[in-house]
GROMACS .gro file of C-alpha atoms in nm:
model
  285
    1UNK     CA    1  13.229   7.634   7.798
    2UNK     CA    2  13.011   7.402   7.990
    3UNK     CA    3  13.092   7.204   8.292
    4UNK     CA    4  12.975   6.974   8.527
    5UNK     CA    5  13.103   7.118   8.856
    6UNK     CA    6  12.957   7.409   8.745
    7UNK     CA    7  12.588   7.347   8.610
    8UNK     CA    8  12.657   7.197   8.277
    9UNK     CA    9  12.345   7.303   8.143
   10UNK     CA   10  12.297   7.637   8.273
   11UNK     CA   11  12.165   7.904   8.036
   12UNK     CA   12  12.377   8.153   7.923
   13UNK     CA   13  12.269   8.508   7.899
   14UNK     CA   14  12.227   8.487   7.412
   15UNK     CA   15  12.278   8.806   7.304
   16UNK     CA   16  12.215   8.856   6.917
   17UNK     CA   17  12.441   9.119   6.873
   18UNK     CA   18  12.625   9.314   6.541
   19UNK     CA   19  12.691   9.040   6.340
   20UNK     CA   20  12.740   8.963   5.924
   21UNK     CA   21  12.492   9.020   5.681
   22UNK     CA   22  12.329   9.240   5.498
   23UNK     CA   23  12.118   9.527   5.688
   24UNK     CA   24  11.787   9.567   5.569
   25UNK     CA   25  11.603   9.899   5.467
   26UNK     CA   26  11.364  10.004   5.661
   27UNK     CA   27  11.046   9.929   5.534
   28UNK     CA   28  11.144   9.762   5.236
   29UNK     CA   29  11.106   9.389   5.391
   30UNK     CA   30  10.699   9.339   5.469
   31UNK     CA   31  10.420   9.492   5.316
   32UNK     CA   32  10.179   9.363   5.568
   33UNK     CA   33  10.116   9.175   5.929
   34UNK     CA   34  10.167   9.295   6.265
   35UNK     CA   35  10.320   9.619   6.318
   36UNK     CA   36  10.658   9.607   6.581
   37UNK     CA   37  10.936   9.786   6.629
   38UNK     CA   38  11.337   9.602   6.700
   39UNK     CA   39  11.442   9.676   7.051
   40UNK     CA   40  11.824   9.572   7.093
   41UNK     CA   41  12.105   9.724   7.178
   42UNK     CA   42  12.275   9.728   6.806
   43UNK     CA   43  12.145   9.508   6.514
   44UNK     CA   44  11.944   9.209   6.527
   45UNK     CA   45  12.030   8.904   6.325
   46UNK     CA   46  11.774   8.780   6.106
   47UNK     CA   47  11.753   8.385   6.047
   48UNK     CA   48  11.660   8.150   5.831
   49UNK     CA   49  11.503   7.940   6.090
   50UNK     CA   50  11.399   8.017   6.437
   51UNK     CA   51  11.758   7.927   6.583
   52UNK     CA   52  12.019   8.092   6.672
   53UNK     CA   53  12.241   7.791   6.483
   54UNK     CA   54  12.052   7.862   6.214
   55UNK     CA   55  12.215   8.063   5.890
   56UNK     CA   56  12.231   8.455   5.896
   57UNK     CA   57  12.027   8.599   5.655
   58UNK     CA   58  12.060   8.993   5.716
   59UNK     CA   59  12.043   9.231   6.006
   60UNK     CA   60  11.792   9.516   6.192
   61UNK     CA   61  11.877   9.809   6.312
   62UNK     CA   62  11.788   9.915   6.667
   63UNK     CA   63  11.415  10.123   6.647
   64UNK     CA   64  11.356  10.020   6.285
   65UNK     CA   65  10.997   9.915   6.251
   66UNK     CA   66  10.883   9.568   6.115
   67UNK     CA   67  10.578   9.382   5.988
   68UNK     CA   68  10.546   9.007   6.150
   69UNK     CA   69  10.333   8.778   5.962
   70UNK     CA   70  10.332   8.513   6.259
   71UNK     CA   71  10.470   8.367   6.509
   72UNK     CA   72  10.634   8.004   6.597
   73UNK     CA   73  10.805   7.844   6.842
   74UNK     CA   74  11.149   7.749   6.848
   75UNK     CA   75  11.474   7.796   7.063
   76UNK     CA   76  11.475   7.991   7.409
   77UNK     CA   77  11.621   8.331   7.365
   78UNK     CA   78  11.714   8.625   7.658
   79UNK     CA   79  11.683   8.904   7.499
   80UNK     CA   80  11.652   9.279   7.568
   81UNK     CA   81  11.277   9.278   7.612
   82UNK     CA   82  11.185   8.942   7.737
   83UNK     CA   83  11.311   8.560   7.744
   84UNK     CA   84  11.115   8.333   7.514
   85UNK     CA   85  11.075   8.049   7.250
   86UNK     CA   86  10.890   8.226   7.044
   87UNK     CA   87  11.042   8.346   6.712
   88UNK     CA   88  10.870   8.600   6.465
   89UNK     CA   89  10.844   8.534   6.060
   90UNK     CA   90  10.852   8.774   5.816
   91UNK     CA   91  10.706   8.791   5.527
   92UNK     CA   92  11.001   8.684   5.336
   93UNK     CA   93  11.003   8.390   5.557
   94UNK     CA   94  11.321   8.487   5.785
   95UNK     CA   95  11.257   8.459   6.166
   96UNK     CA   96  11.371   8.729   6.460
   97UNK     CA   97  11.367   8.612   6.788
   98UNK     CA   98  11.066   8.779   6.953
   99UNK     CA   99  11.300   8.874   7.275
  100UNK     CA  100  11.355   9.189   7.086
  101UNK     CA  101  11.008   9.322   6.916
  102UNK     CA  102  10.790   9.512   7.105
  103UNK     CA  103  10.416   9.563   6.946
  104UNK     CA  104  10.118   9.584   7.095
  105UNK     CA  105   9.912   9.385   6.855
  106UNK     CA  106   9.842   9.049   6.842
  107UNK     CA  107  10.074   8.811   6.669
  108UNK     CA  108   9.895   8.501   6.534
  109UNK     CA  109  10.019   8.167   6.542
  110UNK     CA  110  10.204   8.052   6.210
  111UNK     CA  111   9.996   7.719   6.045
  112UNK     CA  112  10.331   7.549   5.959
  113UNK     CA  113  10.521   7.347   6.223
  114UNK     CA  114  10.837   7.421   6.324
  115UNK     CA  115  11.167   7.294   6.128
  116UNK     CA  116  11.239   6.950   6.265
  117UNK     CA  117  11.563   6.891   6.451
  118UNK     CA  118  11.845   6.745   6.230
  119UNK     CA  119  11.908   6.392   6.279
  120UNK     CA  120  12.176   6.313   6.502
  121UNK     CA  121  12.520   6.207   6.471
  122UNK     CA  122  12.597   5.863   6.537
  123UNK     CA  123  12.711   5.801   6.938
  124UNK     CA  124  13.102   5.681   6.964
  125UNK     CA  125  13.160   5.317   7.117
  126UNK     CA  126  13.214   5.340   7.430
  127UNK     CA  127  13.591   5.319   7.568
  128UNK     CA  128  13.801   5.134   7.862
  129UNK     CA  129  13.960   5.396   8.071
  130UNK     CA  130  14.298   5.269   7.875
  131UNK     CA  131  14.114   5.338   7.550
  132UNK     CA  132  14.014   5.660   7.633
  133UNK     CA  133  14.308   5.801   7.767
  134UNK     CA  134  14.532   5.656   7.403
  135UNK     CA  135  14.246   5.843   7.262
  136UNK     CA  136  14.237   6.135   7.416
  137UNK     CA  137  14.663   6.209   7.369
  138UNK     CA  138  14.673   6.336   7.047
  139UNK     CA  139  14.445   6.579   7.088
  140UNK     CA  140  14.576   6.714   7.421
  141UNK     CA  141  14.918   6.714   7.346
  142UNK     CA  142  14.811   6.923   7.009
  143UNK     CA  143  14.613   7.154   7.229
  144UNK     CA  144  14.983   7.221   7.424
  145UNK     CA  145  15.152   7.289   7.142
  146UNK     CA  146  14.886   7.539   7.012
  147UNK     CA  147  14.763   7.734   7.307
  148UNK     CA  148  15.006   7.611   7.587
  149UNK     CA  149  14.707   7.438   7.836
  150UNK     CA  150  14.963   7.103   7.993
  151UNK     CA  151  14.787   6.801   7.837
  152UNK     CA  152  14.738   6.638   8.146
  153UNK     CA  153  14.483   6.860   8.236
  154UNK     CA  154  14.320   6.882   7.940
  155UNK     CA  155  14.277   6.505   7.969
  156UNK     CA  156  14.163   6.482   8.357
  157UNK     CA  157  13.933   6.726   8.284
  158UNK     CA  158  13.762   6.523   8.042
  159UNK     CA  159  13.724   6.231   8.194
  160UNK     CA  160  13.561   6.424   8.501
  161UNK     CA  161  13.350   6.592   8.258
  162UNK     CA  162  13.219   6.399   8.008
  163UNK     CA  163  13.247   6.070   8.266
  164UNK     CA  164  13.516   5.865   8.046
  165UNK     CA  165  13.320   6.010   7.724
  166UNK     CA  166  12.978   5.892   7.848
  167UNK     CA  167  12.786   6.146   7.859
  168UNK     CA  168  12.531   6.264   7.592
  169UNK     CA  169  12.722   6.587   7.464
  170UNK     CA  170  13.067   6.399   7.389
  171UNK     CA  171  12.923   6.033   7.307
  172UNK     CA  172  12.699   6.203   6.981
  173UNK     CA  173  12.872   6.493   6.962
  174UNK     CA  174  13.205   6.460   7.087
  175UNK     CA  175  13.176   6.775   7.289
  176UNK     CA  176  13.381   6.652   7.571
  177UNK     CA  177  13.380   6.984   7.780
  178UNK     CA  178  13.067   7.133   7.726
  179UNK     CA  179  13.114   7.398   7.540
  180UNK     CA  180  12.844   7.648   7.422
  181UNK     CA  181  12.784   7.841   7.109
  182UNK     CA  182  12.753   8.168   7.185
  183UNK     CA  183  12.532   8.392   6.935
  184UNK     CA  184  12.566   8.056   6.682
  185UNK     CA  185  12.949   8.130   6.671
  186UNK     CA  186  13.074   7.776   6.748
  187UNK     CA  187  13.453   7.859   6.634
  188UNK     CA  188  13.745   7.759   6.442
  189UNK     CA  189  13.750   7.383   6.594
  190UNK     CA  190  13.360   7.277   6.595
  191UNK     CA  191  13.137   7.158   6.284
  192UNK     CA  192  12.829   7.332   6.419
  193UNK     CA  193  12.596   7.319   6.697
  194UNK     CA  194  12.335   7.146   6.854
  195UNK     CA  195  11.999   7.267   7.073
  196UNK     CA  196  11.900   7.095   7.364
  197UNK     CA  197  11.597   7.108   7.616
  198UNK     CA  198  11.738   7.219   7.932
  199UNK     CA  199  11.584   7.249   8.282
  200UNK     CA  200  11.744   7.582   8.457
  201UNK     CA  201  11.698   7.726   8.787
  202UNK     CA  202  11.768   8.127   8.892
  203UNK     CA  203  11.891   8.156   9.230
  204UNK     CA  204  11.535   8.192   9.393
  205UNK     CA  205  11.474   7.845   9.298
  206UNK     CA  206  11.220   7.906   9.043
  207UNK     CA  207  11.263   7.656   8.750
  208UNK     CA  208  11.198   7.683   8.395
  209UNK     CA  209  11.249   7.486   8.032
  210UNK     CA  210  11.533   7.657   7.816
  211UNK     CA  211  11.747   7.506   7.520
  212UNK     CA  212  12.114   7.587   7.484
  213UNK     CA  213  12.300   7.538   7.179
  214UNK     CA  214  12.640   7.324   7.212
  215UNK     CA  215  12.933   7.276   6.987
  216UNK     CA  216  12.983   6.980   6.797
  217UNK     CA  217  13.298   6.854   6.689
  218UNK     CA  218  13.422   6.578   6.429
  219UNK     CA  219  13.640   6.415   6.690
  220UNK     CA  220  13.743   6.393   7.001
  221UNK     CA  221  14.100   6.551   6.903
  222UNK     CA  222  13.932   6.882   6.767
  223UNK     CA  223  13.701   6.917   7.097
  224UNK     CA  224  14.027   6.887   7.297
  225UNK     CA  225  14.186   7.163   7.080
  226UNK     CA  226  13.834   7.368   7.112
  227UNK     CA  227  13.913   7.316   7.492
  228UNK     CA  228  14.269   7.460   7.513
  229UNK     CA  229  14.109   7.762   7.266
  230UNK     CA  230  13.885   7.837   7.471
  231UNK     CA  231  14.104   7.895   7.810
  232UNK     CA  232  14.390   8.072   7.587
  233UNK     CA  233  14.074   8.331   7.430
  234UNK     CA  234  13.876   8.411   7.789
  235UNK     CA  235  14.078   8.648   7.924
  236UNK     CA  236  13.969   8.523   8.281
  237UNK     CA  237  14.169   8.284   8.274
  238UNK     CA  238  14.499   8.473   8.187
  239UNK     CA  239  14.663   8.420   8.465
  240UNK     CA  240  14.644   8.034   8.455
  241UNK     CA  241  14.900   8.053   8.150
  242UNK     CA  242  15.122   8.179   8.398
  243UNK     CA  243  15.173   7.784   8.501
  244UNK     CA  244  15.175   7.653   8.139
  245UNK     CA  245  15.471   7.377   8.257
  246UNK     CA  246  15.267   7.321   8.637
  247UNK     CA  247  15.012   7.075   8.535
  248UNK     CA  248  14.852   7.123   8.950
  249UNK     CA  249  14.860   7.522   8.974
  250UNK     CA  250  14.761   7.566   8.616
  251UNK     CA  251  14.425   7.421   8.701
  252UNK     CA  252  14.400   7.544   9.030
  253UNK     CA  253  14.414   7.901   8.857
  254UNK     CA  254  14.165   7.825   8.605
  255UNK     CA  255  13.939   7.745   8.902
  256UNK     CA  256  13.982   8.048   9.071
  257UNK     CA  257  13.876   8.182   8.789
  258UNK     CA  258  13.544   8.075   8.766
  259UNK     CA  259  13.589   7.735   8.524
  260UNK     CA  260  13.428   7.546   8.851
  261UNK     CA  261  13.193   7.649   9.160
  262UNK     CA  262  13.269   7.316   9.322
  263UNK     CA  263  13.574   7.377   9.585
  264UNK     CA  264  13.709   7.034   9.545
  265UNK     CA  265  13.730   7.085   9.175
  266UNK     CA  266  14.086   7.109   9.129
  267UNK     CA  267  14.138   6.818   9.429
  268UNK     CA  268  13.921   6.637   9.138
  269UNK     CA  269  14.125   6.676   8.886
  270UNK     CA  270  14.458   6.627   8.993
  271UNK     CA  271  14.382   6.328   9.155
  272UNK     CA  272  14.250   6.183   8.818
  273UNK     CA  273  14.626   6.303   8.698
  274UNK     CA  274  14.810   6.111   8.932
  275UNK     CA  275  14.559   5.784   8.953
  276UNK     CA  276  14.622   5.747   8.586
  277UNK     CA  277  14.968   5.913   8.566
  278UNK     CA  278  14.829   6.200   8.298
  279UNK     CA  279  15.116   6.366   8.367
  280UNK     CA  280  15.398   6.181   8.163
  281UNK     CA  281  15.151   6.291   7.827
  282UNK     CA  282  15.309   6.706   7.904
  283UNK     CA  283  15.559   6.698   7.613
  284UNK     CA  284  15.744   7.000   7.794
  285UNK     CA  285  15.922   6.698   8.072
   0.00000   0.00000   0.00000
């Protein structure tokens, strides 16, 4: 879930929480380096590079005490103990994100540079309204049939979204909805994710740099199936599947629900489904 009625790119609160892997004994992993202890309200995932995207390799305990090597920067984490980019190595070469070691020694600065970013995917031709919406059919309509969301929202929605499948997140990675990864989890639909630098601002107006880490999908039909499993697994929006055959209050409810903050969200979207008559693609008529 990302939107952009409703901040696209606004942080979300990345908690690294009990997760696989194997947990490692306590004092078996570093013979040397900085001294710190894991703060966090479980276990800690351990990576294999300072992401959360990156591959699990073991766990920490809450309390257990650690030796850092160094430190490096990498993506923006909120953790327990503080919000930062800076990611600690061990001497195995794993990473934990520093947002939950406390230590009151000095961390140095690793020598090597961080991982660089993965290139990226190829951006989709641009599409003709017409073009888009054949495009965009299969997918919704599968969506439907899977987790009940009426098609003709699902396709309004991402033409509002994405901007006819213009913007950055769905033309390279054919996220048409922008949906997050939450904790690297990027489920059952996506390939994987992607970081990106973000600009966020609290509600004092103070503004700082952040990355967020987006799904990425293999096609436009599997984003649209991402979308409708994402509304049918939030259990906010519950009482939108109420209206699973109303195309109009089924995303009025998912508004109310907190999908948008903009009031003339649903007024948006509807009027996108009767402009381009989305609503002869819900199979149920």
């Amino acid at each position: 879930m990302g939107h952009t009625t409703r901040r696209l790119l606004t942080g979300v609160l990345l908690v690294l929480a009990a997760g696989a892997g194997t947990v490692i004994a306590p004092g078996a992993a570093h013979a040397a380096g900085v001294r710190a202890t894991i703060d966090v309200n479980s276990k800690l995932k351990v990576r294999a590079k300072p992401s959360l995207t990156a591959k699990v390799a073991g766990t920490l305990r809450d309390g257990q005490r650690i030796n850092v090597t160094c430190s490096i920067t990498g993506q923006s984490v909120r953790g327990k103990v503080r919000t930062t980019t800076l990611w600690d190595r061990l001497a195995d070469g794993r990473y934990v994100s520093h947002a939950y070691v406390r230590t009151s020694g000095k961390i140095p600065v690793c020598k090597s540079a961080a991982p660089a970013p993965a290139p990226k995917p190829t951006p989709a031709p641009a599409l003709t309204p017409a073009q888009f919406i054949a495009a965009a059919v299969p997918g919704a309509q599968q969506g439907w049939r899977e987790y009940g969301v009426p098609a003709s929202v699902t396709i309004a929605q991402a033409i509002l979204e994405s901007g006819w499948g213009r913007s950055g997140l769905s033309s390279v990675d054919r996220n048409y909805f922008g949906i997050k990864c939450q904790g690297g989890s990027y489920g059952p639909h996506a390939t994987g994710c992607h970081v990106y630098r973000t600009t966020e601002c609290d509600k004092a107006g103070k503004c700082f740099e952040t990355s967020d880490a987006f799904r990425t999908y293999a096609s436009m039909a599997r984003s649209f199936r991402d979308h409708g499993h994402f509304l049918k697994n939030n259990k906010r929006y519950a009482p939108a599947f109420a209206h699973t055959k109303n195309a109009n209050k089924f995303i009025e409810a998912v508004r109310k629900a907190g999908y948008a903050t903009d009031p003339n969200y649903t007024a948006k979207v509807t009027n996108i489904m009767k402009k381009h008559d989305l609503y002869q693609y819900d199979t149920w008529k």
